[in-house]
Short mmCIF file of C-alpha atoms and ligand atoms in Angstrom, two decimals:
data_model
loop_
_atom_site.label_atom_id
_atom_site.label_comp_id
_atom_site.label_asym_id
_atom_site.label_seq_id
_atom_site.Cartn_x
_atom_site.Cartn_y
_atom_site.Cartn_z
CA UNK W 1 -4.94 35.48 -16.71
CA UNK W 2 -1.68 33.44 -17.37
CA UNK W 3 1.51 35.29 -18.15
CA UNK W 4 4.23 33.11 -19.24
CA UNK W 5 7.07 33.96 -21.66
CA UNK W 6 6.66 32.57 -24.97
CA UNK W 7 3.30 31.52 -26.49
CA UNK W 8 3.47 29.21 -29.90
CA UNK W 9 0.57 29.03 -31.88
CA UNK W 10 0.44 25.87 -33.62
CA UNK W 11 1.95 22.08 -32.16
CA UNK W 12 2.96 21.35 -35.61
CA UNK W 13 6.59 20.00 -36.24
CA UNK W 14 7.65 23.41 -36.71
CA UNK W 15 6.17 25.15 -32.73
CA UNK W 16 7.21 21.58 -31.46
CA UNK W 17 10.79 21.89 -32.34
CA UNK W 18 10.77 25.97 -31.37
CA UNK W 19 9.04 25.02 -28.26
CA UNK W 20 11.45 22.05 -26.86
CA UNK W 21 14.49 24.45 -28.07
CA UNK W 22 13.26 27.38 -26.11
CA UNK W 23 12.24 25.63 -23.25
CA UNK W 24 15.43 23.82 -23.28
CA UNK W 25 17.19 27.44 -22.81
CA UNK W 26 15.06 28.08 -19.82
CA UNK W 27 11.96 29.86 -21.30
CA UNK W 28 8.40 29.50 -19.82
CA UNK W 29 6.73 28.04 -23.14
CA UNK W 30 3.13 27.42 -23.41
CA UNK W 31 2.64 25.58 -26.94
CA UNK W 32 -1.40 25.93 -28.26
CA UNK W 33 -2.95 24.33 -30.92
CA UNK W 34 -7.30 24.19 -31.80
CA UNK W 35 -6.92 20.64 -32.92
CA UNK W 36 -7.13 17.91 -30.35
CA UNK W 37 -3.62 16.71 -31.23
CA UNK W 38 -0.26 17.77 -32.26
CA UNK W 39 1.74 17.30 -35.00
CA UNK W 40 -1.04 15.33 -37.11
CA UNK W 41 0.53 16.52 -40.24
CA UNK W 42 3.57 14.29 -39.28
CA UNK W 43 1.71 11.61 -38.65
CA UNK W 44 0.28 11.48 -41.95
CA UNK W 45 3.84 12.45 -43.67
CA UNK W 46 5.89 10.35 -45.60
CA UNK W 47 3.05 7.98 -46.52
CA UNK W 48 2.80 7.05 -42.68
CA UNK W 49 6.68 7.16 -42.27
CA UNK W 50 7.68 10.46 -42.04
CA UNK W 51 10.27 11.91 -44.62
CA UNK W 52 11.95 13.59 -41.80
CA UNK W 53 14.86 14.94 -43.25
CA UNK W 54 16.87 14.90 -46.82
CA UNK W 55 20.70 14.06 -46.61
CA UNK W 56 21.36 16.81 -49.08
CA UNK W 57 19.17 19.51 -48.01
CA UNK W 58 20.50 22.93 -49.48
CA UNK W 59 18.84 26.71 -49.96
CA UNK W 60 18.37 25.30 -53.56
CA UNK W 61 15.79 22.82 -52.69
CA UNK W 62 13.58 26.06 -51.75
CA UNK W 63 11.38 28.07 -53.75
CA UNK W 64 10.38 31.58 -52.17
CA UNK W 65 10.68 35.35 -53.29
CA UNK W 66 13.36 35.79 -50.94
CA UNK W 67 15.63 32.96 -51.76
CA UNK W 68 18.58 34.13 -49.70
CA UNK W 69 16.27 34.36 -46.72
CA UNK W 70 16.51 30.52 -46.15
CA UNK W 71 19.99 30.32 -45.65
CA UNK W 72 21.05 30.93 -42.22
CA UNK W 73 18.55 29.20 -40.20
CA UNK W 74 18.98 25.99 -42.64
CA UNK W 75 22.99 26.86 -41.66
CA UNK W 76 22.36 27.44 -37.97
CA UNK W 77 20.29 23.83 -37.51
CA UNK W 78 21.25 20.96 -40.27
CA UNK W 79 19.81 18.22 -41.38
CA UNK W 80 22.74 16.93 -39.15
CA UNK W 81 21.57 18.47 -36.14
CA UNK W 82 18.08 16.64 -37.01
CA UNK W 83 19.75 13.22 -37.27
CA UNK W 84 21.78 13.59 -34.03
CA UNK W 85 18.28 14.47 -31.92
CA UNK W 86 16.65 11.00 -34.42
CA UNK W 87 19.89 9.32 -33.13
CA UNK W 88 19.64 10.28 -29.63
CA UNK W 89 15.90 9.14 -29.14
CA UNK W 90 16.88 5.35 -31.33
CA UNK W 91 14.46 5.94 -33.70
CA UNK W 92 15.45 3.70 -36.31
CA UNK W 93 15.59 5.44 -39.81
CA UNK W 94 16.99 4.63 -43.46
CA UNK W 95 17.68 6.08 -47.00
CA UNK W 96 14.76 5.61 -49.59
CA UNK W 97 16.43 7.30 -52.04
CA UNK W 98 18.06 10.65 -53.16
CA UNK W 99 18.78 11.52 -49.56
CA UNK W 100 15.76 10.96 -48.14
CA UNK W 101 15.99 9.92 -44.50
CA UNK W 102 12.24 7.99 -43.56
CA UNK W 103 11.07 6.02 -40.15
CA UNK W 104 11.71 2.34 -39.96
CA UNK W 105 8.58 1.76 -38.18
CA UNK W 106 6.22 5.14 -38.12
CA UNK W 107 5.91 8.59 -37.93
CA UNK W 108 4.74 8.42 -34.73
CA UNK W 109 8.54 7.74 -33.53
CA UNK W 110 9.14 11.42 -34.95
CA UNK W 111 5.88 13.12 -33.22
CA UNK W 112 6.43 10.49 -29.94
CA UNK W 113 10.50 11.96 -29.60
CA UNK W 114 9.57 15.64 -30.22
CA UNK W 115 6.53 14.97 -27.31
CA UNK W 116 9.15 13.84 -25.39
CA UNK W 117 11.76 16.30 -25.66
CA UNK W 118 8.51 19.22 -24.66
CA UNK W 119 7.83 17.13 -22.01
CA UNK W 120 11.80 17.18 -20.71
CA UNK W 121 12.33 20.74 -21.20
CA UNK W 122 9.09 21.49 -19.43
CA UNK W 123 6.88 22.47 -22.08
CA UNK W 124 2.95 23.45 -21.37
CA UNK W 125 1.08 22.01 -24.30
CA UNK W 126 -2.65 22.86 -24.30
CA UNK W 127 -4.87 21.33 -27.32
CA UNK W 128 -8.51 22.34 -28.23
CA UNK W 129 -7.16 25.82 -27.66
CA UNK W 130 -8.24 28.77 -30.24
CA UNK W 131 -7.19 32.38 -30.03
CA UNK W 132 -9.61 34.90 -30.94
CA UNK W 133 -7.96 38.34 -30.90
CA UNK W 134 -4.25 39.28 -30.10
CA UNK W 135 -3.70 42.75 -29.09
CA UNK W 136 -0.12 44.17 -28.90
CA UNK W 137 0.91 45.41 -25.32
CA UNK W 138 3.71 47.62 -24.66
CA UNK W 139 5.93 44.84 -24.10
CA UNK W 140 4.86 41.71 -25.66
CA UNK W 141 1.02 40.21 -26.68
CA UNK W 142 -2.21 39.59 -24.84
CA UNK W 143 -4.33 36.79 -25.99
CA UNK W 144 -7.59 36.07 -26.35
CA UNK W 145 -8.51 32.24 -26.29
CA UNK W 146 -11.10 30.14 -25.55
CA UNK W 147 -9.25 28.86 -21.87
CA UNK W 148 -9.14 32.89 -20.88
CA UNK W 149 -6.57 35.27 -21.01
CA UNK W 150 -2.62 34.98 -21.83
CA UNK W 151 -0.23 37.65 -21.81
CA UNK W 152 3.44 36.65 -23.25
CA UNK W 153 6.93 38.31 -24.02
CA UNK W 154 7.30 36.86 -27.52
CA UNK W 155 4.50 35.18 -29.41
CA UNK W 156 5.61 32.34 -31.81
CA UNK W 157 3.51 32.10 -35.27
CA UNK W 158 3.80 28.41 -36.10
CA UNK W 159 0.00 27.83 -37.69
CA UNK W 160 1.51 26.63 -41.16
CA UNK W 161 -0.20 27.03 -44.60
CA UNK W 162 -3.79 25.99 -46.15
CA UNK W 163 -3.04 22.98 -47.27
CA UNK W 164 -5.25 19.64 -46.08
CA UNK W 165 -8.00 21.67 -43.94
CA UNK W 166 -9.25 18.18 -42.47
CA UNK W 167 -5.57 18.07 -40.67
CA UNK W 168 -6.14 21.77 -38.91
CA UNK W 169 -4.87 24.03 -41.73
CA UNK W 170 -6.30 27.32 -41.50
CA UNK W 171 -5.16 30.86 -42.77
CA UNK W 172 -4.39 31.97 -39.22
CA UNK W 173 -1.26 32.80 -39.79
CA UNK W 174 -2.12 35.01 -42.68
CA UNK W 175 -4.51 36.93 -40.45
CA UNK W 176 -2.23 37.46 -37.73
CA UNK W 177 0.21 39.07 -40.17
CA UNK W 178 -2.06 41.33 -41.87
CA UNK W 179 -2.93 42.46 -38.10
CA UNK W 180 0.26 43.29 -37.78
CA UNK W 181 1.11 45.06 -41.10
CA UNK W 182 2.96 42.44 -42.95
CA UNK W 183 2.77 41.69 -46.72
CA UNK W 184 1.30 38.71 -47.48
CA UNK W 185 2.24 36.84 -50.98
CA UNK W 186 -0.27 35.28 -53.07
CA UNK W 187 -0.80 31.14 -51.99
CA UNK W 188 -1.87 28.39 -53.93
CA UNK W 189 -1.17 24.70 -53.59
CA UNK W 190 2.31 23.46 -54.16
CA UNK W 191 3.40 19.25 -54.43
CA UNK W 192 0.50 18.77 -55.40
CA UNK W 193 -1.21 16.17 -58.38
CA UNK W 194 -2.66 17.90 -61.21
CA UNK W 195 -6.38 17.26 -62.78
CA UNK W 196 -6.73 16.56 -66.50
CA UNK W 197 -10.13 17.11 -68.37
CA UNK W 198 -9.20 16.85 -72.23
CA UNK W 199 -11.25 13.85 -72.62
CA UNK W 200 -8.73 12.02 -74.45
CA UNK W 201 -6.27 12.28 -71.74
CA UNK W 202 -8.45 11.90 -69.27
CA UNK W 203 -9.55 8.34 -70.87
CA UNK W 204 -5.96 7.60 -71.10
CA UNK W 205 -5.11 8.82 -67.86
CA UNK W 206 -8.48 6.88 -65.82
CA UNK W 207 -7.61 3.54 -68.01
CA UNK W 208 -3.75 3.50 -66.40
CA UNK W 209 -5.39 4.82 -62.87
CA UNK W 210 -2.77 2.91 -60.68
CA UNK W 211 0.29 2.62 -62.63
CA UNK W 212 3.37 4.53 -62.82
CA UNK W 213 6.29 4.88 -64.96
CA UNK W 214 9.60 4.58 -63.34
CA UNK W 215 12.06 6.96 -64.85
CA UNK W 216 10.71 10.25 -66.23
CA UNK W 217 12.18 13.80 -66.76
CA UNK W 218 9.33 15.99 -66.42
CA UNK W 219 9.58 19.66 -67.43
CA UNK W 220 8.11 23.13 -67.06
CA UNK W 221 9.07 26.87 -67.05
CA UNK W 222 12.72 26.07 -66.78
CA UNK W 223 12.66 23.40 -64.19
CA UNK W 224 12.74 19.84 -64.44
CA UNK W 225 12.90 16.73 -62.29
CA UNK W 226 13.38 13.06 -62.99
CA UNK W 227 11.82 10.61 -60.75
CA UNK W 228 8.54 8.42 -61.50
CA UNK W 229 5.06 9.63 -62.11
CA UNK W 230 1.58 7.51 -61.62
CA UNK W 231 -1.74 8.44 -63.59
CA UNK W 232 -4.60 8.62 -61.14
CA UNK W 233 -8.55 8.57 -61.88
CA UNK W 234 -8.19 12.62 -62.13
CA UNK W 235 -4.93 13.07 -63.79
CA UNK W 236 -1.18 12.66 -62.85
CA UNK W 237 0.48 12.27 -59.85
CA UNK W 238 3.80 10.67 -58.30
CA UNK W 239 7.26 12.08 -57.04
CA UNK W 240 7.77 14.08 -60.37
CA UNK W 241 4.52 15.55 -60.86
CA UNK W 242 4.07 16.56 -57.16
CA UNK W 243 7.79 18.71 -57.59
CA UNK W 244 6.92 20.42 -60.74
CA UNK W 245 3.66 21.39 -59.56
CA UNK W 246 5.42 23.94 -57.32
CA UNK W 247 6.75 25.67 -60.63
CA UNK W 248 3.34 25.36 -62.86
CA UNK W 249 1.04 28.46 -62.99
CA UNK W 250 -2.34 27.61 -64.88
CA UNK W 251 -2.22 27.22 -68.57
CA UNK W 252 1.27 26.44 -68.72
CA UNK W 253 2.57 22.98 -71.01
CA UNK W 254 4.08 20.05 -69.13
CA UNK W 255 6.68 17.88 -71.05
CA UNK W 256 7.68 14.78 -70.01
CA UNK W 257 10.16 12.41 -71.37
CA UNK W 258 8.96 8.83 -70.98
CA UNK W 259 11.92 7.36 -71.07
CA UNK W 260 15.05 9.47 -70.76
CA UNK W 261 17.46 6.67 -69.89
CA UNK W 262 16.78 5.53 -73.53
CA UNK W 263 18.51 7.50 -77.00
CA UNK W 264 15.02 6.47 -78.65
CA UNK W 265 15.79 7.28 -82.18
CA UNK W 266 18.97 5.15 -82.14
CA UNK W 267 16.95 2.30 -80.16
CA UNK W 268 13.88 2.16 -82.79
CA UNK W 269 16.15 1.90 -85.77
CA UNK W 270 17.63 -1.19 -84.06
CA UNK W 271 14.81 -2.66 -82.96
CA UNK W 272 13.03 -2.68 -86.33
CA UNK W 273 16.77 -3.85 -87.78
CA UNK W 274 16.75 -6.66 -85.52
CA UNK W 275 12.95 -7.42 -85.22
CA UNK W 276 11.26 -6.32 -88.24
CA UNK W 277 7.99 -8.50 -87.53
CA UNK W 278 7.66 -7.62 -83.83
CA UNK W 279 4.78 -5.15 -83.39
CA UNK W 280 4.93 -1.77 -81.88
CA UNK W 281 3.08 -2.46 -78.79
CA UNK W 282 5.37 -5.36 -77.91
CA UNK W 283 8.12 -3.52 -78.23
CA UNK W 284 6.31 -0.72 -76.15
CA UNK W 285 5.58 -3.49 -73.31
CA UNK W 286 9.28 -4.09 -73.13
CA UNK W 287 9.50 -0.21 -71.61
CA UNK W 288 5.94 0.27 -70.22
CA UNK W 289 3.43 -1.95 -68.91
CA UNK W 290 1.53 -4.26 -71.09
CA UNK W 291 -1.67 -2.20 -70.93
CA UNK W 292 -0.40 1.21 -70.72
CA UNK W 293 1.94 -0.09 -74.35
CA UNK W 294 -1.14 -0.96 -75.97
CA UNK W 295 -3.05 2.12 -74.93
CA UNK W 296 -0.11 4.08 -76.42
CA UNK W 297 0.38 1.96 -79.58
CA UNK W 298 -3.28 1.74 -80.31
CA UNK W 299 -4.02 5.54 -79.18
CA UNK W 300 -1.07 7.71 -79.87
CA UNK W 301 0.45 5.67 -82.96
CA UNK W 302 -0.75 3.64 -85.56
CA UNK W 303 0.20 -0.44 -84.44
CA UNK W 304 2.01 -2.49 -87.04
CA UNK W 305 4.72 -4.49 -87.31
CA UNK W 306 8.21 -2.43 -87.03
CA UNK W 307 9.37 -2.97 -90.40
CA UNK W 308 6.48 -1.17 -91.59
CA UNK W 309 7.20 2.39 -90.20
CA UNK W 310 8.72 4.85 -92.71
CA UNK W 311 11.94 6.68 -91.24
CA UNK W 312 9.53 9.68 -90.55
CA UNK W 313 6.95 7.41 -88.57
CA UNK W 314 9.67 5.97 -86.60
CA UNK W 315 11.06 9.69 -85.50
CA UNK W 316 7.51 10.97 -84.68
CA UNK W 317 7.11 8.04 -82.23
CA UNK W 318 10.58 8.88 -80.65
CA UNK W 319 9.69 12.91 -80.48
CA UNK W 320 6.24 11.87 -78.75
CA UNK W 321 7.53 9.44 -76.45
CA UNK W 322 10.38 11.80 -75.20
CA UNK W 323 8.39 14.90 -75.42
CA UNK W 324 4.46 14.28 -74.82
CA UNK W 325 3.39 17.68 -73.87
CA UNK W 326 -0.03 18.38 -72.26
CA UNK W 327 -1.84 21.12 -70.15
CA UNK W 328 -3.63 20.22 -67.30
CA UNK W 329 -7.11 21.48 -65.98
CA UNK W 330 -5.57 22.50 -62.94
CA UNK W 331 -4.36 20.74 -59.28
CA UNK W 332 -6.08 19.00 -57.08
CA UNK W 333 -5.58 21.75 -54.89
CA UNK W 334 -5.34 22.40 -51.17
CA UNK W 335 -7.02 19.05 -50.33
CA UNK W 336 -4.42 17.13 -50.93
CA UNK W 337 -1.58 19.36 -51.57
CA UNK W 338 1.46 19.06 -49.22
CA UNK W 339 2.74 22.24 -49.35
CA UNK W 340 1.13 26.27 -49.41
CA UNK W 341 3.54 28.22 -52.22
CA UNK W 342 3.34 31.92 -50.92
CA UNK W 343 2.84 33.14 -47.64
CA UNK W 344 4.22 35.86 -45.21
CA UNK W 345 6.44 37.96 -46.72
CA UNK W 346 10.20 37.24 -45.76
CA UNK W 347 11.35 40.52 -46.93
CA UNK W 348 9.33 41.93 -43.78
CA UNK W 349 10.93 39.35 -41.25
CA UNK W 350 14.96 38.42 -40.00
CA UNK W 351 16.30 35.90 -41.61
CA UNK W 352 18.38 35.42 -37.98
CA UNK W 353 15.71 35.73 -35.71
CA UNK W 354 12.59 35.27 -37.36
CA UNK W 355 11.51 37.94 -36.19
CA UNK W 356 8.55 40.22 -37.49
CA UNK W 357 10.58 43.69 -38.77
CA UNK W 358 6.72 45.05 -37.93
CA UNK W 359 6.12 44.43 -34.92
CA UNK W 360 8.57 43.39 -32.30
CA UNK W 361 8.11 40.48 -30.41
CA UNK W 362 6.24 38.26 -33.21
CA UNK W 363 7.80 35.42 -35.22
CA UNK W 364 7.08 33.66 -37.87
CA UNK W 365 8.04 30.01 -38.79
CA UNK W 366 7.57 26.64 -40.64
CA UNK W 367 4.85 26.83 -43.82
CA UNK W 368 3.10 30.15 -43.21
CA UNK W 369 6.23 31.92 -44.35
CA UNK W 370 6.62 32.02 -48.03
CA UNK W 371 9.26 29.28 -47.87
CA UNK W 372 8.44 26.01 -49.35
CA UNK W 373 10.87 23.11 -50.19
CA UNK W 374 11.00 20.38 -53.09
CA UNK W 375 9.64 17.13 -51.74
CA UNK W 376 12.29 14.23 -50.16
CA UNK W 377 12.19 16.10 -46.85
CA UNK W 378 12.60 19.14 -47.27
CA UNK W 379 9.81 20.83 -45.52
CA UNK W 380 10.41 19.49 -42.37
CA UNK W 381 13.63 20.58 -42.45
CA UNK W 382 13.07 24.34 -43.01
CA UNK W 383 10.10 23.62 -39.94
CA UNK W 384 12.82 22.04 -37.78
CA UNK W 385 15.40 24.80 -38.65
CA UNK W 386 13.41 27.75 -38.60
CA UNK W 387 11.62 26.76 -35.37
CA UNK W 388 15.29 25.95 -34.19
CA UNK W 389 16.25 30.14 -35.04
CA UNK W 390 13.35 31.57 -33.57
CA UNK W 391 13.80 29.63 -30.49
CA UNK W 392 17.32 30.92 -29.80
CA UNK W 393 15.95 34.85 -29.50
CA UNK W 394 12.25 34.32 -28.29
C1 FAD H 401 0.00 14.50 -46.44
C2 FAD H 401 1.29 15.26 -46.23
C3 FAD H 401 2.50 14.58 -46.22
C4 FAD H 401 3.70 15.27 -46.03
N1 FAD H 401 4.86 14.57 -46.00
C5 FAD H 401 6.03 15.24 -45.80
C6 FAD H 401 7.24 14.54 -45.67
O1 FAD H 401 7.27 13.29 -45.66
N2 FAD H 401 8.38 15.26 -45.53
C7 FAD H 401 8.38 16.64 -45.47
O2 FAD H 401 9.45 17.25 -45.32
N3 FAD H 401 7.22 17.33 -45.54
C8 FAD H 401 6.06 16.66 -45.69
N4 FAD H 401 4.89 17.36 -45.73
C9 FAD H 401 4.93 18.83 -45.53
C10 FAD H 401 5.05 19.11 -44.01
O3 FAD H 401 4.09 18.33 -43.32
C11 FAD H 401 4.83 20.59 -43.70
O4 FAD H 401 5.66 21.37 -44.52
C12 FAD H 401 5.14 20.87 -42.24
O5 FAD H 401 4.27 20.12 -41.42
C13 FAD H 401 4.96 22.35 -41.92
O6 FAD H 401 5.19 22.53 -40.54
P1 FAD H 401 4.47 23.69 -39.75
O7 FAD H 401 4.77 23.43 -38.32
O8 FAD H 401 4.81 24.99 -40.34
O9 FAD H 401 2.91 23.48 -40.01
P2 FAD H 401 2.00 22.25 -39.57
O10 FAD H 401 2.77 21.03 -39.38
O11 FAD H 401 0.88 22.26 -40.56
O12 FAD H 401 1.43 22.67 -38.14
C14 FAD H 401 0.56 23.75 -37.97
C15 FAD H 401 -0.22 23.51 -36.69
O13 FAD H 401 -0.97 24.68 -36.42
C16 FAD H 401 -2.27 24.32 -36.01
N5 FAD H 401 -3.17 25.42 -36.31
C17 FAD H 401 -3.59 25.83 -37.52
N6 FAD H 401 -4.44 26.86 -37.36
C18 FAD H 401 -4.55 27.10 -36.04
C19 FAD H 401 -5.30 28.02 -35.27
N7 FAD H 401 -6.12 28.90 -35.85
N8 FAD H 401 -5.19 27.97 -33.93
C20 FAD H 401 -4.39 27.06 -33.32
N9 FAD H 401 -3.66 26.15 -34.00
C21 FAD H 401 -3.74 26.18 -35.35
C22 FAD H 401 -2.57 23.05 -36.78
O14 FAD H 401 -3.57 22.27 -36.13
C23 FAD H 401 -1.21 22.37 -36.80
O15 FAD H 401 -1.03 21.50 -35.70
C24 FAD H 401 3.68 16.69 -45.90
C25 FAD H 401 2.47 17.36 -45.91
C26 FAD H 401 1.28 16.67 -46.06
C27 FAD H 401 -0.01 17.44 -46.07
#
């Protein structure tokens, strides 16, 4: 049997940062994960370049029950903090956009500089490794893995959510907690594209598979977000899509203005002032691509020259273009979603310590608390910051 002091479940970029910080402070850390490698989420993040961070990372960009709950750790370790350990290592890094802090090069610099720090501090990291029961001691947890026994002072959760099972997502985490008599809130996929089977749509959407539209404000329950969205084979996807999925429940209308950088009404009238003899679709494929304005002139509207339209034609094309409202089937779910809404309960757990309020000597942190961020970084962050807390008390 190995005792040691803190065992992390989970070599995700959440346990990586809790174990380097704890080991840094002196801690025996032994760091497990069942896959055969760590951190392969971040490897696959940011499109292959790791969205590491966001610039302007606040509790806002968080959705959870608990929204206060978010606040100190994201206070305690900063996107700053981040930044400084990016700077330290030379990974080179730049703004996308809206804050969004990416690789130069690849992820791999990210995963490569945490591996590095574990190694420093003196971190034991042992892949392949599953846990089949944990049973509460008197003072601390005794493990049951596949490599034999462990017994440890403080046992770090850091298994994440559901989503991509082909990466090592499992509902771990979720098991461990109900062991232990914590709440757990309902989970479903979150940043995530959505599926459209209205056959109209669908035509519309499988036709313009591939392109995207650059400047939309897409709405829903209250929340909107302007960014660009892409139609896909099975629906809609791209930056603003994947944020209001987090907010859609099933059944509930989307709205998206197509082009909210334009007063439309205003803009028509001129253009069929100036142009009377131009047809709709050209004028369309001044705004959209060539195909996609046809699609719309031919499918949504009736094409004809401008000079045509009757004052009421030309407002109905403005209302649908800013204001094309549709329900989708559903989301592609947790296959390709890159966040699990839901989770552990953060009512039940310190917001300083991450500490389980059930059962002392547990933690929770990173995705399989019911803490999820808007996409641009964001979810790293809360990994880096609440592995960060947990690290300073385990
Ligand atoms: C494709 C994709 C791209 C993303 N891009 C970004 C991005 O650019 N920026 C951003 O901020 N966020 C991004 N995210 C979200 C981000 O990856 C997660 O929020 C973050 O990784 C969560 O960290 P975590 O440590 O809590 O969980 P994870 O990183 O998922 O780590 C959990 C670890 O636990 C292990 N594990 C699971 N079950 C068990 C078990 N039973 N036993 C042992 N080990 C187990 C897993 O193998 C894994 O290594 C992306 C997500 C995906 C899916």
């Amino acid at each position: 049997m190995q005792v040691t002091d803190v065992v992390i479940i989970g070599a995700g970029a959440a346990g990586l940062m809790c174990a380097l910080t704890a080991a840094g402070r002196g801690r025996r850390v032994l760091l497990l994960d069942h896959a055969n490698k760590a951190g392969k989420k971040i490897l696959m993040s940011g499109g292959g370049r790791c969205n590491f961070t966001n610039l302007y990372c606040e509790p806002d960009n968080f959705l959870s029950a608990n929204p206060h709950f978010c606040k100190s750790a994201l206070a305690r370790y900063t996107q700053w903090d981040f930044i400084g350990l990016v700077g330290k290592h030379g990974v080179a890094y730049h703004e996308k956009k809206l804050g969004q802090l990416f690789c130069d090069h690849k992820a791999s610099d990210i995963l490569g500089m945490l591996l590095d720090e574990c190694a420093q501090a003196g971190v034991e990291l042992r892949l392949e490794t599953s846990v089949s029961e944990i049973a509460r001691l008197e003072a601390g947890y005794q493990l049951q893995t596949n490599a034999g026994l462990l017994r440890c002072a403080a046992l770090v959760i850091a298994s994440g959510g559901l989503s991509i099972p082909t990466l090592g997502a499992t509902g771990f985490g979720y098991q461990v907690a109900r062991q232990f008599g914590h709440t757990l809130l309902p989970t479903r996929a979150g940043l995530v594209p959505f599926t459209i089977t209205d056959p109209q749509l669908k035509a519309l959407c499988t036709e313009l598979s591939g392109t995207s539209v650059e400047d939309c404000l897409v709405s829903c329950n209250g929340q909107s977000f302007r960014e660009n969205i892409l139609f896909t084979h099975r629906g809609l996807s791209g930056p603003a899509i994947l944020q209001i999925s987090s907010f859609w429940q099933p059944g509930d209308t989307l709205h998206i203005d197509l082009l909210p950088h334009i007063d439309l009404p205003e803009w028509l009238a001129e253009q069929q002032r100036e142009r009377p003899n131009s047809e709709l679709k050209t004028l369309l494929a001044e705004l959209f691509t060539k195909k996609m304005a046809g699609l719309l002139a031919d499918n949504w509207f009736v094409n004809k020259p401008l000079k045509q339209y009757s004052p009421g034609e030309l407002k109905a094309i403005a209302e649908r273009l800013a204001n094309w409202q549709l329900v989708p089937a559903g989301t592609e779910g947790y296959r390709t979603a890159e966040v699990t809404l839901g989770g552990v309960d953060t009512r039940e757990v310190s917001s300083k310590t991450m500490e389980s309020l059930k059962s002392p000597g547990l933690y929770f942190i990173g995705e399989v608390l019911d803490v999820s961020g808007h996409l641009g970084g964001f979810n790293f962050q809360w990994a880096w910051a609440s592995g960060y807390a947990a690290a300073q008390y385990v």
